[in-house]
């Protein structure tokens, strides 16, 4: 698909008279089109009056967004500037973040070696979660919003109280750094995947491993758990499941693997359901529904698959060759972030792409959402908060 790009600091550039920002429209297999938008003044409502150079059209402008189309490629993109940015949470690159179920708290990890809980409204730090050795790779809130799950390069999985920052459980068993986690239902069981090639199921109450769900022989970069469509055969477990397994029945675990494979495994049965081979290493995966899934690769492909028949993808979305780093279901579509600083939303009811701007060329590692608010974290160490209600 054609991809429209705009200068990352366009909202600042266009905040002054005669301000200008560059544009480009890249379509696979064709020469890139270049242009610019220029501010000519202010309307009586205080909205910038902006014109585009030849080949581009400005269709709508607000204080935080600009809708631009390239008629030649039949593509339109609405560029959205952040509502607020938080630059003081961490000192270095922010590798993961999540927002609590009530929208009040954020948690994030950084290459500065820290994991912190902060106020989602203003970025004010509330708690420092200390206990991992080396970098923390991933963090997420439990559905309650009061507890955090984290995984680190120290091969440890930890559960923390968001209220007093105490580490209440530590799981050990992986032989390599933990790369992603998932929570089953309300969180009596959790899942992790690792550089050691395995995905494991854990019992939070007894702090014990309930089993290895898959052993892939290749690092597992990302996982997602979802309820499977009724027509899908998930297989039967070889041994009766432990009574400590809660909520695993009827679930499928997706594994985004380094060896270019996306795998589906019955969570309770531990049996393989499908294996799809992609164009490059898979970095991330998610469920759109009980039948539709998404997975992103290192070479910029986003595969949409139907779990009932994974022989061929429903579609492959490719906006740039940069690694797809994070995928998140959002309303009737999804949000994707990539290694070239792009972060975009595709929705069925929108005839344009929504582009969350300002990360420049720094990788956007993770996206989290709460209602109409979207948070991103980036190599530049900044958390950006976008308000879709502004649209």
Short mmCIF file of N, CA and C in Angstrom, two decimals, residues 96 132 135-140 149-158 171-184 189-202 209 211-225 253-258 261-263 265 267 282-286 325 366:
data_model
loop_
_atom_site.label_atom_id
_atom_site.label_comp_id
_atom_site.label_asym_id
_atom_site.label_seq_id
_atom_site.Cartn_x
_atom_site.Cartn_y
_atom_site.Cartn_z
N UNK A 96 9.18 -0.73 26.48
CA UNK A 96 7.84 -1.31 26.63
C UNK A 96 7.02 -0.41 27.53
N UNK A 132 14.89 -6.90 39.03
CA UNK A 132 15.47 -7.62 37.91
C UNK A 132 16.97 -7.32 37.83
N UNK A 135 18.55 -5.71 31.90
CA UNK A 135 17.40 -4.98 31.35
C UNK A 135 16.09 -5.74 31.55
N UNK A 136 15.02 -4.96 31.73
CA UNK A 136 13.66 -5.50 31.74
C UNK A 136 13.11 -5.32 30.33
N UNK A 137 12.65 -6.42 29.72
CA UNK A 137 12.21 -6.37 28.32
C UNK A 137 10.74 -6.03 28.14
N UNK A 138 9.91 -6.50 29.07
CA UNK A 138 8.47 -6.35 28.86
C UNK A 138 7.74 -6.17 30.19
N UNK A 139 6.63 -5.45 30.12
CA UNK A 139 5.83 -5.20 31.32
C UNK A 139 4.37 -5.04 30.91
N UNK A 140 3.47 -5.48 31.76
CA UNK A 140 2.04 -5.27 31.49
C UNK A 140 1.26 -5.33 32.80
N UNK A 149 3.06 -7.46 35.64
CA UNK A 149 3.86 -8.64 35.26
C UNK A 149 5.02 -8.14 34.41
N UNK A 150 6.25 -8.62 34.70
CA UNK A 150 7.41 -8.18 33.93
C UNK A 150 8.32 -9.36 33.62
N UNK A 151 9.06 -9.23 32.52
CA UNK A 151 10.03 -10.25 32.13
C UNK A 151 11.34 -9.59 31.75
N UNK A 152 12.46 -10.22 32.12
CA UNK A 152 13.75 -9.57 31.92
C UNK A 152 14.78 -10.44 31.22
N UNK A 153 15.90 -9.79 30.89
CA UNK A 153 17.04 -10.49 30.31
C UNK A 153 17.64 -11.48 31.30
N UNK A 154 17.28 -11.36 32.57
CA UNK A 154 17.78 -12.29 33.60
C UNK A 154 16.98 -13.60 33.60
N UNK A 155 16.10 -13.81 32.61
CA UNK A 155 15.29 -15.01 32.45
C UNK A 155 14.25 -15.16 33.57
N UNK A 156 14.03 -14.09 34.31
CA UNK A 156 13.04 -14.13 35.39
C UNK A 156 11.75 -13.40 35.00
N UNK A 157 10.65 -13.96 35.49
CA UNK A 157 9.32 -13.37 35.32
C UNK A 157 8.89 -12.94 36.72
N UNK A 158 8.44 -11.69 36.86
CA UNK A 158 8.11 -11.19 38.20
C UNK A 158 6.72 -10.56 38.23
N UNK A 171 9.18 -16.01 39.09
CA UNK A 171 9.18 -17.31 38.42
C UNK A 171 10.54 -17.54 37.78
N UNK A 172 11.09 -18.73 37.99
CA UNK A 172 12.35 -19.09 37.34
C UNK A 172 12.17 -20.41 36.61
N UNK A 173 12.83 -20.52 35.45
CA UNK A 173 12.70 -21.75 34.66
C UNK A 173 13.21 -21.55 33.25
N UNK A 174 13.05 -20.35 32.71
CA UNK A 174 13.58 -20.05 31.37
C UNK A 174 15.11 -20.06 31.41
N UNK A 175 15.69 -20.41 30.28
CA UNK A 175 17.16 -20.45 30.17
C UNK A 175 17.71 -19.24 29.40
N UNK A 176 16.82 -18.37 28.95
CA UNK A 176 17.24 -17.17 28.22
C UNK A 176 16.31 -16.03 28.54
N UNK A 177 16.68 -14.84 28.09
CA UNK A 177 15.90 -13.64 28.38
C UNK A 177 14.44 -13.78 27.95
N UNK A 178 13.54 -13.24 28.78
CA UNK A 178 12.10 -13.28 28.47
C UNK A 178 11.77 -12.11 27.55
N UNK A 179 11.08 -12.39 26.46
CA UNK A 179 10.83 -11.39 25.42
C UNK A 179 9.39 -10.87 25.40
N UNK A 180 8.45 -11.66 25.92
CA UNK A 180 7.05 -11.19 25.95
C UNK A 180 6.27 -12.01 26.97
N UNK A 181 5.12 -11.47 27.35
CA UNK A 181 4.25 -12.15 28.32
C UNK A 181 2.80 -12.03 27.86
N UNK A 182 1.96 -12.84 28.45
CA UNK A 182 0.51 -12.75 28.21
C UNK A 182 -0.19 -13.20 29.49
N UNK A 183 -1.41 -12.73 29.67
CA UNK A 183 -2.17 -13.05 30.88
C UNK A 183 -3.43 -13.81 30.47
N UNK A 184 -3.70 -14.93 31.13
CA UNK A 184 -4.88 -15.74 30.83
C UNK A 184 -6.04 -15.25 31.69
N UNK A 189 -3.35 -17.58 35.89
CA UNK A 189 -2.25 -18.15 35.11
C UNK A 189 -1.69 -17.08 34.19
N UNK A 190 -0.37 -17.13 33.97
CA UNK A 190 0.25 -16.20 33.01
C UNK A 190 1.17 -16.99 32.10
N UNK A 191 1.57 -16.34 30.99
CA UNK A 191 2.42 -16.98 29.99
C UNK A 191 3.64 -16.12 29.72
N UNK A 192 4.71 -16.78 29.30
CA UNK A 192 5.92 -16.05 28.92
C UNK A 192 6.58 -16.77 27.76
N UNK A 193 7.35 -16.00 26.97
CA UNK A 193 8.17 -16.61 25.92
C UNK A 193 9.57 -16.04 26.01
N UNK A 194 10.51 -16.78 25.43
CA UNK A 194 11.92 -16.48 25.72
C UNK A 194 12.83 -16.72 24.53
N UNK A 195 14.03 -16.15 24.64
CA UNK A 195 15.10 -16.43 23.69
C UNK A 195 15.46 -17.92 23.67
N UNK A 196 15.10 -18.64 24.76
CA UNK A 196 15.44 -20.07 24.82
C UNK A 196 14.54 -20.92 23.92
N UNK A 197 13.58 -20.29 23.23
CA UNK A 197 12.74 -21.01 22.28
C UNK A 197 11.47 -21.60 22.86
N UNK A 198 11.23 -21.36 24.16
CA UNK A 198 10.05 -21.95 24.78
C UNK A 198 9.02 -20.89 25.16
N UNK A 199 7.76 -21.37 25.26
CA UNK A 199 6.68 -20.59 25.87
C UNK A 199 6.20 -21.41 27.06
N UNK A 200 6.06 -20.75 28.20
CA UNK A 200 5.70 -21.47 29.43
C UNK A 200 4.44 -20.89 30.07
N UNK A 201 3.70 -21.78 30.74
CA UNK A 201 2.50 -21.41 31.48
C UNK A 201 2.82 -21.48 32.97
N UNK A 202 2.42 -20.43 33.72
CA UNK A 202 2.78 -20.33 35.14
C UNK A 202 1.53 -20.18 36.00
N UNK A 209 5.78 -23.41 37.58
CA UNK A 209 5.57 -23.60 36.14
C UNK A 209 4.61 -24.76 35.93
N UNK A 211 3.89 -25.88 32.91
CA UNK A 211 4.29 -26.65 31.74
C UNK A 211 4.89 -25.78 30.64
N UNK A 212 5.61 -26.47 29.75
CA UNK A 212 6.13 -25.83 28.54
C UNK A 212 5.06 -26.01 27.46
N UNK A 213 4.49 -24.93 26.99
CA UNK A 213 3.41 -25.00 25.98
C UNK A 213 3.99 -25.33 24.61
N UNK A 214 5.18 -24.77 24.33
CA UNK A 214 5.83 -25.02 23.04
C UNK A 214 7.33 -24.89 23.21
N UNK A 215 8.06 -25.74 22.49
CA UNK A 215 9.52 -25.63 22.44
C UNK A 215 9.89 -25.56 20.97
N UNK A 216 10.24 -24.35 20.52
CA UNK A 216 10.36 -24.07 19.09
C UNK A 216 11.76 -24.26 18.52
N UNK A 217 12.76 -24.30 19.37
CA UNK A 217 14.12 -24.41 18.87
C UNK A 217 14.63 -23.12 18.25
N UNK A 218 13.87 -22.04 18.44
CA UNK A 218 14.23 -20.73 17.90
C UNK A 218 13.60 -19.69 18.83
N UNK A 219 14.27 -18.54 19.06
CA UNK A 219 13.69 -17.54 19.97
C UNK A 219 12.25 -17.20 19.62
N UNK A 220 11.42 -17.05 20.66
CA UNK A 220 10.02 -16.64 20.47
C UNK A 220 9.95 -15.16 20.87
N UNK A 221 9.74 -14.29 19.87
CA UNK A 221 9.81 -12.85 20.10
C UNK A 221 8.54 -12.25 20.69
N UNK A 222 7.40 -12.89 20.40
CA UNK A 222 6.14 -12.35 20.90
C UNK A 222 5.09 -13.43 21.01
N UNK A 223 4.14 -13.24 21.94
CA UNK A 223 3.03 -14.19 22.09
C UNK A 223 1.72 -13.42 22.27
N UNK A 224 0.63 -14.13 22.01
CA UNK A 224 -0.71 -13.58 22.27
C UNK A 224 -1.63 -14.76 22.54
N UNK A 225 -2.56 -14.57 23.47
CA UNK A 225 -3.50 -15.64 23.79
C UNK A 225 -4.91 -15.13 23.50
N UNK A 253 -2.72 -20.19 21.67
CA UNK A 253 -1.56 -19.34 21.91
C UNK A 253 -0.84 -19.12 20.59
N UNK A 254 -0.62 -17.84 20.25
CA UNK A 254 0.15 -17.50 19.05
C UNK A 254 1.60 -17.27 19.44
N UNK A 255 2.51 -17.76 18.60
CA UNK A 255 3.95 -17.59 18.85
C UNK A 255 4.58 -16.94 17.63
N UNK A 256 5.14 -15.75 17.83
CA UNK A 256 5.86 -15.04 16.76
C UNK A 256 7.34 -15.42 16.89
N UNK A 257 7.83 -16.21 15.94
CA UNK A 257 9.14 -16.84 16.09
C UNK A 257 10.21 -16.17 15.22
N UNK A 258 11.45 -16.25 15.70
CA UNK A 258 12.60 -15.68 15.01
C UNK A 258 12.90 -16.41 13.70
N UNK A 261 8.57 -18.15 11.42
CA UNK A 261 7.34 -18.92 11.55
C UNK A 261 6.40 -18.28 12.58
N UNK A 262 5.11 -18.33 12.24
CA UNK A 262 4.05 -17.95 13.17
C UNK A 262 3.31 -19.23 13.50
N UNK A 263 3.25 -19.56 14.78
CA UNK A 263 2.69 -20.84 15.19
C UNK A 263 1.47 -20.63 16.08
N UNK A 265 -0.86 -22.77 18.88
CA UNK A 265 -0.83 -23.97 19.73
C UNK A 265 -2.06 -23.95 20.63
N UNK A 267 -3.75 -24.03 23.91
CA UNK A 267 -3.14 -23.70 25.20
C UNK A 267 -3.30 -24.85 26.20
N UNK A 282 9.30 -13.14 12.70
CA UNK A 282 8.10 -12.52 13.25
C UNK A 282 8.46 -11.87 14.59
N UNK A 283 8.05 -10.60 14.76
CA UNK A 283 8.35 -9.86 15.98
C UNK A 283 7.19 -9.79 16.95
N UNK A 284 5.95 -9.79 16.42
CA UNK A 284 4.79 -9.55 17.28
C UNK A 284 3.54 -10.16 16.64
N UNK A 285 2.53 -10.38 17.47
CA UNK A 285 1.28 -10.97 16.98
C UNK A 285 0.15 -10.56 17.91
N UNK A 286 -1.07 -10.60 17.37
CA UNK A 286 -2.23 -10.26 18.20
C UNK A 286 -3.49 -10.85 17.58
N UNK A 325 7.14 -3.60 15.02
CA UNK A 325 7.57 -3.84 16.40
C UNK A 325 6.41 -4.10 17.35
N UNK A 366 6.47 0.20 21.36
CA UNK A 366 5.24 -0.36 21.91
C UNK A 366 4.13 0.69 21.91
#
